[in-house]
């Protein structure tokens, strides 16, 4: 947790993406990259034909292909976390007849499989409501899809990759998250795939900034809660992250990382806590017998944590204390599973809120953005965080949320594939 | 004939700290009573003194921590022994009842009490035992009591200690120290809940923050997860368990260290993170769960304390409170955490009288004087 004023090397902004607000110079037109030939044809030719090469030069070819030309399809970004694998897939919609003719069969099959299903196997899910349509990336237009499955099922995913001969496509698989390191050899051995490993926090920031800049229709990517504690008046309101710096970014996955972001290329990991989404789910499974995140949240929504916690008025004097009533046998027998689930959610959430607030204070930052899949379908925690930031800072701090919650790492990995730093 | 100063309060001299889980009571037993004084003493005062000093246990749950007794102390011109007694807050009604049975109210002493219970039970004291509490702020009392005990020392031995080489299990050793020039200090009071104070002088401090995940959380969660009933049982289980079967470590996610940000593979990435898997749940023991609960709560406190120390630019962090009573696992973990994460910049300090400082501070308020050296 030492200070890490990390600077990224590239100052390049991703210019040839879906235009945001300003008029562009020639340099910023789609297709322009620092080192690539400005030639549409050569890029597609590079994609369609894949010569057999020795493994050394294949590796070199892949590196070269990433640096100098538009990379061949398919375009994926992967974030292999402690609990979930997040995958983003770019589906091109501007495929010409010619291109289609030259396409290899397994590439077509992969595209078809991913885009015509919303569920994969028993646990894979495509979050259709998060799909970004008509996006321009690296000169191509298409839809960006958001897919997730438990890290536990990665072997099945690798097997599928092997069965579909993914490795013959000679694409680079950009992956981030701890699993990119942990499973690197599994990818190689089981599916003959070489991962291009990326740092998860670099990718996170890159992904956040990108998505916020391109979401131009539909609900705003960034939002906050007005009147978070008043159920009658609590409402989601859009927020633009223009001039976002400095920003405190709180990533709540299995565990929690808190970053202070000063500019696109200048951030530091302030601290973290091991009491995160994994703790909530783990404790809930133990205390209530539930087995999934959705079940745990469902129970929590019905419970009342006050029977479990000692309220300030209960002790007065001391602090509000979590699970404190549970020392008493009679009290233990009188609480329900729902109450326990609720207390666990509230405890974990408030702890994160408390630590976040301290960081914001120390770093002198007023805007706090919460991301990560702990907040997926978890309005209760979002509102608690919104309330906590507002209340304890007397209105100084603002809690912000993003629609694509836990996918930013994967997006950042995809961006690295297309615009290597 | 000795002049009894009008300023000296009447015996008995008590200080009480009514916390969320435990009531801490300090009692000053005078040993310099003259024959004359003894003759004039009322019967119930004698009886109270005898009851308290000739027992080490009271009822089913009251305990006198004899090893903490401060002997031959001079307070407010009198010499005596200071006794440290505790019982669960749940047993408060019985305590008040006893006060009534022994006609405590006829002694017309002021009962100085701090902690939340001083407010919560105020009415009960009045209606059940005809006793008026003098309510005091718990943090004021905490600081006052702490500085006092450190000053008078522990029967000639230092009250304060730290661990040398906390990161090395082989050579980690407890070492005494004094709180000379104690300011500024970060004071972390781990009771049912946690309060963190930045103390600049005896009368100048601020409550920096707190956390609801304290000793009460540890015990409550442990009871739920393991079926244990007492703090001692919970600690016993924790001492035998292995939390790495329960927690997801950095190496479980990365396959090794997360070098970029200096996180070792052995660091916990997600507490209880393995417990979402049924196979893992079926393979761990109650002892593992107790250990994981202890480690999680302790590390969270350590992490928050460290952040506060950095923000407030204070290098000394003093941990007190009954969560640390007979809890060497947590004490060493905290020492390690402060040292490791700060790369040796921060030092964790501990005090032998752990959770009693509030009660001592309340007693001092009663006496409203500084002791003779």
GROMACS .gro file of C-alpha atoms in nm, chain A:
model
  421
    1UNK     CA    1   0.000   0.000   0.000
    2UNK     CA    2   0.300   0.229  -0.032
    3UNK     CA    3   0.259   0.537  -0.242
    4UNK     CA    4   0.266   0.441  -0.603
    5UNK     CA    5   0.252   0.743  -0.820
    6UNK     CA    6   0.221   0.542  -1.129
    7UNK     CA    7   0.269   0.710  -1.460
    8UNK     CA    8   0.164   0.542  -1.776
    9UNK     CA    9   0.401   0.584  -2.066
   10UNK     CA   10   0.167   0.670  -2.344
   11UNK     CA   11   0.016   1.008  -2.350
   12UNK     CA   12  -0.188   0.912  -2.652
   13UNK     CA   13  -0.556   0.965  -2.626
   14UNK     CA   14  -0.774   0.714  -2.801
   15UNK     CA   15  -0.862   0.938  -3.085
   16UNK     CA   16  -1.029   0.723  -3.338
   17UNK     CA   17  -1.312   0.611  -3.117
   18UNK     CA   18  -1.674   0.713  -3.134
   19UNK     CA   19  -1.653   1.090  -3.147
   20UNK     CA   20  -1.735   1.273  -2.833
   21UNK     CA   21  -1.788   1.642  -2.850
   22UNK     CA   22  -1.524   1.833  -3.041
   23UNK     CA   23  -1.451   1.864  -3.414
   24UNK     CA   24  -1.155   1.662  -3.521
   25UNK     CA   25  -0.846   1.729  -3.720
   26UNK     CA   26  -0.721   1.490  -3.987
   27UNK     CA   27  -0.504   1.321  -3.735
   28UNK     CA   28  -0.801   1.227  -3.530
   29UNK     CA   29  -1.004   1.068  -3.804
   30UNK     CA   30  -1.079   0.699  -3.773
   31UNK     CA   31  -0.797   0.485  -3.893
   32UNK     CA   32  -0.516   0.703  -3.768
   33UNK     CA   33  -0.270   0.551  -3.530
   34UNK     CA   34   0.083   0.663  -3.464
   35UNK     CA   35   0.253   0.375  -3.641
   36UNK     CA   36   0.002   0.212  -3.865
   37UNK     CA   37  -0.032   0.242  -4.239
   38UNK     CA   38  -0.337   0.452  -4.316
   39UNK     CA   39  -0.454   0.180  -4.544
   40UNK     CA   40  -0.781   0.002  -4.490
   41UNK     CA   41  -0.701  -0.280  -4.732
   42UNK     CA   42  -0.372  -0.385  -4.587
   43UNK     CA   43  -0.527  -0.403  -4.245
   44UNK     CA   44  -0.803  -0.636  -4.355
   45UNK     CA   45  -0.565  -0.845  -4.558
   46UNK     CA   46  -0.352  -0.892  -4.252
   47UNK     CA   47  -0.660  -1.016  -4.073
   48UNK     CA   48  -0.795  -1.262  -4.322
   49UNK     CA   49  -0.488  -1.451  -4.424
   50UNK     CA   50  -0.298  -1.627  -4.154
   51UNK     CA   51   0.016  -1.800  -4.263
   52UNK     CA   52   0.162  -2.078  -4.058
   53UNK     CA   53   0.477  -1.962  -3.886
   54UNK     CA   54   0.717  -2.094  -3.628
   55UNK     CA   55   0.619  -2.028  -3.271
   56UNK     CA   56   0.885  -1.760  -3.220
   57UNK     CA   57   0.785  -1.559  -3.518
   58UNK     CA   58   0.420  -1.621  -3.442
   59UNK     CA   59   0.473  -1.452  -3.111
   60UNK     CA   60   0.659  -1.173  -3.284
   61UNK     CA   61   0.385  -1.150  -3.542
   62UNK     CA   62   0.129  -1.113  -3.265
   63UNK     CA   63   0.327  -0.841  -3.095
   64UNK     CA   64   0.382  -0.669  -3.428
   65UNK     CA   65   0.021  -0.708  -3.522
   66UNK     CA   66  -0.079  -0.533  -3.206
   67UNK     CA   67   0.163  -0.247  -3.250
   68UNK     CA   68   0.154  -0.170  -3.616
   69UNK     CA   69  -0.179  -0.272  -3.764
   70UNK     CA   70  -0.535  -0.303  -3.654
   71UNK     CA   71  -0.544  -0.635  -3.475
   72UNK     CA   72  -0.729  -0.923  -3.634
   73UNK     CA   73  -1.074  -1.017  -3.509
   74UNK     CA   74  -1.207  -1.128  -3.272
   75UNK     CA   75  -1.154  -0.838  -3.036
   76UNK     CA   76  -1.181  -0.932  -2.671
   77UNK     CA   77  -1.088  -0.782  -2.341
   78UNK     CA   78  -1.079  -1.003  -2.034
   79UNK     CA   79  -1.065  -0.932  -1.663
   80UNK     CA   80  -1.013  -1.247  -1.456
   81UNK     CA   81  -1.103  -1.154  -1.103
   82UNK     CA   82  -1.115  -1.341  -0.776
   83UNK     CA   83  -1.480  -1.432  -0.820
   84UNK     CA   84  -1.591  -1.336  -1.170
   85UNK     CA   85  -1.445  -1.329  -1.518
   86UNK     CA   86  -1.555  -1.024  -1.712
   87UNK     CA   87  -1.537  -1.039  -2.088
   88UNK     CA   88  -1.604  -0.766  -2.340
   89UNK     CA   89  -1.649  -0.859  -2.701
   90UNK     CA   90  -1.666  -0.625  -2.997
   91UNK     CA   91  -1.907  -0.747  -3.266
   92UNK     CA   92  -1.836  -0.571  -3.596
   93UNK     CA   93  -2.148  -0.464  -3.786
   94UNK     CA   94  -1.974  -0.313  -4.085
   95UNK     CA   95  -1.844  -0.634  -4.238
   96UNK     CA   96  -1.834  -0.607  -4.613
   97UNK     CA   97  -1.941  -0.893  -4.836
   98UNK     CA   98  -1.580  -0.939  -4.933
   99UNK     CA   99  -1.463  -0.955  -4.577
  100UNK     CA  100  -1.732  -1.204  -4.493
  101UNK     CA  101  -1.621  -1.431  -4.774
  102UNK     CA  102  -1.267  -1.435  -4.647
  103UNK     CA  103  -1.361  -1.494  -4.287
  104UNK     CA  104  -1.253  -1.822  -4.139
  105UNK     CA  105  -1.531  -2.045  -4.013
  106UNK     CA  106  -1.446  -2.051  -3.647
  107UNK     CA  107  -1.439  -1.671  -3.630
  108UNK     CA  108  -1.793  -1.664  -3.770
  109UNK     CA  109  -1.896  -1.936  -3.531
  110UNK     CA  110  -1.757  -1.751  -3.230
  111UNK     CA  111  -1.939  -1.436  -3.332
  112UNK     CA  112  -2.263  -1.620  -3.383
  113UNK     CA  113  -2.235  -1.807  -3.055
  114UNK     CA  114  -2.171  -1.497  -2.852
  115UNK     CA  115  -2.426  -1.270  -3.009
  116UNK     CA  116  -2.717  -1.507  -3.047
  117UNK     CA  117  -2.715  -1.624  -2.686
  118UNK     CA  118  -2.769  -1.439  -2.362
  119UNK     CA  119  -2.662  -1.731  -2.148
  120UNK     CA  120  -2.366  -1.963  -2.195
  121UNK     CA  121  -2.347  -2.300  -2.028
  122UNK     CA  122  -2.488  -2.296  -1.677
  123UNK     CA  123  -2.331  -1.981  -1.544
  124UNK     CA  124  -2.228  -1.753  -1.826
  125UNK     CA  125  -2.438  -1.441  -1.876
  126UNK     CA  126  -2.444  -1.164  -2.132
  127UNK     CA  127  -2.565  -0.839  -1.976
  128UNK     CA  128  -2.775  -0.729  -2.273
  129UNK     CA  129  -2.894  -0.413  -2.103
  130UNK     CA  130  -2.533  -0.295  -2.096
  131UNK     CA  131  -2.466  -0.348  -2.466
  132UNK     CA  132  -2.320  -0.043  -2.638
  133UNK     CA  133  -2.444  -0.017  -2.994
  134UNK     CA  134  -2.298   0.155  -3.297
  135UNK     CA  135  -1.968   0.213  -3.135
  136UNK     CA  136  -1.668   0.304  -3.347
  137UNK     CA  137  -1.350   0.141  -3.232
  138UNK     CA  138  -1.028   0.151  -3.424
  139UNK     CA  139  -1.209   0.248  -3.740
  140UNK     CA  140  -1.469  -0.029  -3.722
  141UNK     CA  141  -1.830   0.010  -3.624
  142UNK     CA  142  -2.009  -0.244  -3.411
  143UNK     CA  143  -2.164  -0.342  -3.080
  144UNK     CA  144  -1.977  -0.394  -2.757
  145UNK     CA  145  -2.104  -0.688  -2.553
  146UNK     CA  146  -2.058  -0.749  -2.182
  147UNK     CA  147  -2.031  -1.105  -2.061
  148UNK     CA  148  -1.952  -1.258  -1.724
  149UNK     CA  149  -1.910  -1.599  -1.567
  150UNK     CA  150  -1.765  -1.727  -1.241
  151UNK     CA  151  -1.388  -1.764  -1.232
  152UNK     CA  152  -1.459  -2.109  -1.098
  153UNK     CA  153  -1.579  -2.204  -1.449
  154UNK     CA  154  -1.270  -2.085  -1.631
  155UNK     CA  155  -1.163  -2.439  -1.718
  156UNK     CA  156  -1.486  -2.489  -1.910
  157UNK     CA  157  -1.421  -2.162  -2.092
  158UNK     CA  158  -1.070  -2.273  -2.183
  159UNK     CA  159  -1.201  -2.601  -2.311
  160UNK     CA  160  -1.443  -2.414  -2.530
  161UNK     CA  161  -1.161  -2.198  -2.657
  162UNK     CA  162  -0.972  -2.511  -2.750
  163UNK     CA  163  -1.269  -2.677  -2.914
  164UNK     CA  164  -1.335  -2.370  -3.122
  165UNK     CA  165  -0.968  -2.356  -3.221
  166UNK     CA  166  -0.936  -2.008  -3.090
  167UNK     CA  167  -0.560  -2.028  -3.105
  168UNK     CA  168  -0.566  -2.070  -3.480
  169UNK     CA  169  -0.707  -1.721  -3.509
  170UNK     CA  170  -0.372  -1.584  -3.393
  171UNK     CA  171  -0.529  -1.301  -3.204
  172UNK     CA  172  -0.378  -1.160  -2.891
  173UNK     CA  173  -0.584  -1.218  -2.585
  174UNK     CA  174  -0.550  -0.915  -2.362
  175UNK     CA  175  -0.628  -1.007  -2.007
  176UNK     CA  176  -0.611  -0.833  -1.674
  177UNK     CA  177  -0.699  -0.917  -1.315
  178UNK     CA  178  -0.515  -1.159  -1.090
  179UNK     CA  179  -0.631  -1.453  -1.296
  180UNK     CA  180  -0.436  -1.331  -1.598
  181UNK     CA  181  -0.129  -1.425  -1.397
  182UNK     CA  182  -0.271  -1.722  -1.211
  183UNK     CA  183  -0.417  -1.894  -1.517
  184UNK     CA  184  -0.157  -1.791  -1.771
  185UNK     CA  185  -0.013  -2.139  -1.802
  186UNK     CA  186  -0.359  -2.295  -1.813
  187UNK     CA  187  -0.444  -2.082  -2.114
  188UNK     CA  188  -0.124  -2.191  -2.279
  189UNK     CA  189  -0.154  -2.559  -2.204
  190UNK     CA  190  -0.524  -2.612  -2.238
  191UNK     CA  191  -0.599  -2.387  -2.531
  192UNK     CA  192  -0.263  -2.292  -2.677
  193UNK     CA  193  -0.338  -1.927  -2.606
  194UNK     CA  194  -0.087  -1.663  -2.510
  195UNK     CA  195  -0.223  -1.398  -2.275
  196UNK     CA  196  -0.105  -1.042  -2.293
  197UNK     CA  197  -0.113  -0.961  -1.923
  198UNK     CA  198  -0.210  -0.615  -1.807
  199UNK     CA  199  -0.231  -0.443  -1.474
  200UNK     CA  200  -0.587  -0.437  -1.342
  201UNK     CA  201  -0.579  -0.084  -1.208
  202UNK     CA  202  -0.434   0.063  -1.529
  203UNK     CA  203  -0.713  -0.110  -1.719
  204UNK     CA  204  -0.977  -0.003  -1.473
  205UNK     CA  205  -0.900   0.365  -1.507
  206UNK     CA  206  -0.862   0.347  -1.879
  207UNK     CA  207  -1.193   0.164  -1.911
  208UNK     CA  208  -1.380   0.408  -1.686
  209UNK     CA  209  -1.263   0.713  -1.874
  210UNK     CA  210  -1.338   0.557  -2.208
  211UNK     CA  211  -1.690   0.433  -2.137
  212UNK     CA  212  -1.793   0.758  -1.980
  213UNK     CA  213  -1.676   0.945  -2.288
  214UNK     CA  214  -1.861   0.730  -2.541
  215UNK     CA  215  -2.197   0.671  -2.383
  216UNK     CA  216  -2.396   0.932  -2.562
  217UNK     CA  217  -2.745   0.791  -2.582
  218UNK     CA  218  -2.969   0.620  -2.332
  219UNK     CA  219  -2.911   0.657  -1.962
  220UNK     CA  220  -2.603   0.849  -1.858
  221UNK     CA  221  -2.313   0.623  -1.767
  222UNK     CA  222  -2.246   0.816  -1.452
  223UNK     CA  223  -2.514   0.889  -1.193
  224UNK     CA  224  -2.573   0.973  -0.828
  225UNK     CA  225  -2.858   0.951  -0.579
  226UNK     CA  226  -3.053   1.247  -0.460
  227UNK     CA  227  -3.208   1.205  -0.113
  228UNK     CA  228  -3.062   0.859  -0.066
  229UNK     CA  229  -3.228   0.788   0.264
  230UNK     CA  230  -3.575   0.904   0.178
  231UNK     CA  231  -3.751   0.617  -0.002
  232UNK     CA  232  -4.019   0.849  -0.131
  233UNK     CA  233  -3.785   1.105  -0.275
  234UNK     CA  234  -3.473   0.904  -0.353
  235UNK     CA  235  -3.400   0.934  -0.721
  236UNK     CA  236  -3.117   0.850  -0.959
  237UNK     CA  237  -2.977   1.153  -1.136
  238UNK     CA  238  -2.730   1.170  -1.424
  239UNK     CA  239  -2.386   1.319  -1.377
  240UNK     CA  240  -2.119   1.405  -1.629
  241UNK     CA  241  -1.762   1.319  -1.552
  242UNK     CA  242  -1.621   1.606  -1.753
  243UNK     CA  243  -1.314   1.743  -1.580
  244UNK     CA  244  -1.319   1.437  -1.363
  245UNK     CA  245  -0.989   1.501  -1.184
  246UNK     CA  246  -0.904   1.453  -0.913
  247UNK     CA  247  -1.118   1.149  -0.853
  248UNK     CA  248  -1.128   0.882  -0.585
  249UNK     CA  249  -1.204   0.550  -0.748
  250UNK     CA  250  -1.327   0.273  -0.521
  251UNK     CA  251  -1.329  -0.068  -0.686
  252UNK     CA  252  -1.537  -0.314  -0.488
  253UNK     CA  253  -1.484  -0.664  -0.615
  254UNK     CA  254  -1.389  -0.967  -0.406
  255UNK     CA  255  -1.171  -0.721  -0.221
  256UNK     CA  256  -1.146  -0.345  -0.241
  257UNK     CA  257  -0.890  -0.111  -0.395
  258UNK     CA  258  -0.904   0.265  -0.352
  259UNK     CA  259  -0.726   0.482  -0.605
  260UNK     CA  260  -0.664   0.854  -0.620
  261UNK     CA  261  -0.669   0.954  -0.986
  262UNK     CA  262  -0.512   1.288  -1.076
  263UNK     CA  263  -0.509   1.257  -1.453
  264UNK     CA  264  -0.547   0.983  -1.710
  265UNK     CA  265  -0.190   0.874  -1.661
  266UNK     CA  266  -0.130   0.971  -1.303
  267UNK     CA  267  -0.285   0.776  -1.021
  268UNK     CA  268  -0.189   0.597  -0.704
  269UNK     CA  269  -0.337   0.313  -0.511
  270UNK     CA  270  -0.416   0.479  -0.178
  271UNK     CA  271  -0.516   0.169   0.012
  272UNK     CA  272  -0.745  -0.128   0.006
  273UNK     CA  273  -0.947  -0.345   0.235
  274UNK     CA  274  -0.998  -0.718   0.237
  275UNK     CA  275  -1.358  -0.674   0.353
  276UNK     CA  276  -1.527  -0.664   0.015
  277UNK     CA  277  -1.785  -0.837  -0.198
  278UNK     CA  278  -1.625  -1.173  -0.134
  279UNK     CA  279  -1.662  -1.120   0.239
  280UNK     CA  280  -2.028  -1.030   0.204
  281UNK     CA  281  -2.102  -1.336  -0.004
  282UNK     CA  282  -1.883  -1.571   0.200
  283UNK     CA  283  -2.031  -1.462   0.532
  284UNK     CA  284  -2.383  -1.474   0.396
  285UNK     CA  285  -2.336  -1.827   0.268
  286UNK     CA  286  -2.211  -1.931   0.610
  287UNK     CA  287  -2.476  -1.752   0.810
  288UNK     CA  288  -2.784  -1.815   0.598
  289UNK     CA  289  -2.709  -2.117   0.384
  290UNK     CA  290  -2.759  -1.923   0.062
  291UNK     CA  291  -2.533  -2.001  -0.233
  292UNK     CA  292  -2.543  -1.711  -0.474
  293UNK     CA  293  -2.496  -1.337  -0.470
  294UNK     CA  294  -2.850  -1.284  -0.595
  295UNK     CA  295  -2.996  -1.500  -0.317
  296UNK     CA  296  -2.792  -1.315  -0.057
  297UNK     CA  297  -2.915  -0.979  -0.182
  298UNK     CA  298  -3.272  -1.101  -0.193
  299UNK     CA  299  -3.254  -1.204   0.172
  300UNK     CA  300  -3.083  -0.882   0.268
  301UNK     CA  301  -3.356  -0.677   0.109
  302UNK     CA  302  -3.609  -0.844   0.336
  303UNK     CA  303  -3.417  -0.834   0.658
  304UNK     CA  304  -3.365  -0.579   0.927
  305UNK     CA  305  -3.014  -0.532   1.050
  306UNK     CA  306  -3.104  -0.342   1.363
  307UNK     CA  307  -3.204  -0.658   1.545
  308UNK     CA  308  -2.855  -0.785   1.486
  309UNK     CA  309  -2.647  -0.477   1.541
  310UNK     CA  310  -2.622  -0.279   1.858
  311UNK     CA  311  -2.747   0.063   1.778
  312UNK     CA  312  -2.600   0.374   1.920
  313UNK     CA  313  -2.912   0.422   2.126
  314UNK     CA  314  -2.878   0.070   2.254
  315UNK     CA  315  -2.548   0.134   2.419
  316UNK     CA  316  -2.535   0.499   2.390
  317UNK     CA  317  -2.205   0.620   2.431
  318UNK     CA  318  -2.013   0.375   2.245
  319UNK     CA  319  -2.026   0.331   1.879
  320UNK     CA  320  -2.283   0.162   1.674
  321UNK     CA  321  -2.153  -0.189   1.663
  322UNK     CA  322  -2.209  -0.457   1.411
  323UNK     CA  323  -2.336  -0.802   1.514
  324UNK     CA  324  -2.301  -0.697   1.876
  325UNK     CA  325  -2.639  -0.833   1.980
  326UNK     CA  326  -2.534  -1.176   1.863
  327UNK     CA  327  -2.335  -1.240   2.180
  328UNK     CA  328  -2.666  -1.300   2.352
  329UNK     CA  329  -2.816  -1.642   2.300
  330UNK     CA  330  -3.176  -1.525   2.318
  331UNK     CA  331  -3.110  -1.258   2.065
  332UNK     CA  332  -2.941  -1.509   1.835
  333UNK     CA  333  -3.249  -1.722   1.841
  334UNK     CA  334  -3.477  -1.436   1.757
  335UNK     CA  335  -3.315  -1.312   1.438
  336UNK     CA  336  -3.395  -1.446   1.095
  337UNK     CA  337  -3.163  -1.537   0.810
  338UNK     CA  338  -3.285  -1.226   0.633
  339UNK     CA  339  -3.179  -1.010   0.926
  340UNK     CA  340  -2.835  -1.169   0.923
  341UNK     CA  341  -2.797  -1.115   0.550
  342UNK     CA  342  -2.900  -0.756   0.595
  343UNK     CA  343  -2.661  -0.697   0.882
  344UNK     CA  344  -2.375  -0.846   0.680
  345UNK     CA  345  -2.451  -0.622   0.384
  346UNK     CA  346  -2.480  -0.314   0.598
  347UNK     CA  347  -2.165  -0.390   0.793
  348UNK     CA  348  -1.948  -0.449   0.487
  349UNK     CA  349  -2.092  -0.152   0.302
  350UNK     CA  350  -2.055   0.090   0.589
  351UNK     CA  351  -1.700  -0.022   0.655
  352UNK     CA  352  -1.611   0.051   0.293
  353UNK     CA  353  -1.789   0.383   0.319
  354UNK     CA  354  -1.601   0.475   0.633
  355UNK     CA  355  -1.261   0.390   0.489
  356UNK     CA  356  -1.346   0.570   0.166
  357UNK     CA  357  -1.443   0.880   0.351
  358UNK     CA  358  -1.113   0.885   0.536
  359UNK     CA  359  -0.925   0.851   0.209
  360UNK     CA  360  -1.124   1.127   0.043
  361UNK     CA  361  -1.049   1.352   0.338
  362UNK     CA  362  -0.679   1.278   0.332
  363UNK     CA  363  -0.642   1.312  -0.039
  364UNK     CA  364  -0.858   1.623  -0.046
  365UNK     CA  365  -1.084   1.478  -0.311
  366UNK     CA  366  -1.458   1.547  -0.319
  367UNK     CA  367  -1.576   1.311  -0.586
  368UNK     CA  368  -1.588   0.942  -0.518
  369UNK     CA  369  -1.674   0.693  -0.789
  370UNK     CA  370  -1.776   0.345  -0.681
  371UNK     CA  371  -1.735   0.058  -0.927
  372UNK     CA  372  -1.711  -0.319  -0.912
  373UNK     CA  373  -1.956  -0.605  -0.919
  374UNK     CA  374  -2.042  -0.587  -0.550
  375UNK     CA  375  -2.273  -0.308  -0.659
  376UNK     CA  376  -2.435  -0.509  -0.937
  377UNK     CA  377  -2.814  -0.523  -0.872
  378UNK     CA  378  -2.727  -0.395  -0.525
  379UNK     CA  379  -2.920  -0.070  -0.485
  380UNK     CA  380  -2.920  -0.112  -0.110
  381UNK     CA  381  -2.542  -0.078  -0.087
  382UNK     CA  382  -2.533   0.204  -0.339
  383UNK     CA  383  -2.784   0.405  -0.142
  384UNK     CA  384  -2.604   0.331   0.183
  385UNK     CA  385  -2.279   0.453   0.033
  386UNK     CA  386  -2.447   0.758  -0.113
  387UNK     CA  387  -2.597   0.838   0.223
  388UNK     CA  388  -2.279   0.773   0.417
  389UNK     CA  389  -2.066   0.995   0.192
  390UNK     CA  390  -2.316   1.274   0.209
  391UNK     CA  391  -2.407   1.254   0.574
  392UNK     CA  392  -2.067   1.206   0.735
  393UNK     CA  393  -1.903   1.470   0.520
  394UNK     CA  394  -2.191   1.709   0.575
  395UNK     CA  395  -2.253   1.726   0.206
  396UNK     CA  396  -1.891   1.779   0.100
  397UNK     CA  397  -1.846   1.442  -0.065
  398UNK     CA  398  -2.047   1.308  -0.353
  399UNK     CA  399  -2.085   0.938  -0.427
  400UNK     CA  400  -2.101   0.857  -0.798
  401UNK     CA  401  -2.184   0.531  -0.971
  402UNK     CA  402  -2.139   0.392  -1.319
  403UNK     CA  403  -2.375   0.170  -1.517
  404UNK     CA  404  -2.106  -0.068  -1.637
  405UNK     CA  405  -2.001  -0.135  -1.277
  406UNK     CA  406  -1.758  -0.423  -1.293
  407UNK     CA  407  -1.662  -0.427  -1.660
  408UNK     CA  408  -1.411  -0.146  -1.680
  409UNK     CA  409  -1.107  -0.363  -1.636
  410UNK     CA  410  -1.213  -0.576  -1.931
  411UNK     CA  411  -1.281  -0.265  -2.139
  412UNK     CA  412  -0.939  -0.132  -2.051
  413UNK     CA  413  -0.786  -0.460  -2.163
  414UNK     CA  414  -0.968  -0.435  -2.495
  415UNK     CA  415  -0.841  -0.082  -2.539
  416UNK     CA  416  -0.489  -0.202  -2.479
  417UNK     CA  417  -0.537  -0.453  -2.759
  418UNK     CA  418  -0.645  -0.179  -2.996
  419UNK     CA  419  -0.422   0.103  -2.877
  420UNK     CA  420  -0.123  -0.041  -2.704
  421UNK     CA  421   0.055   0.190  -2.465
   0.00000   0.00000   0.00000
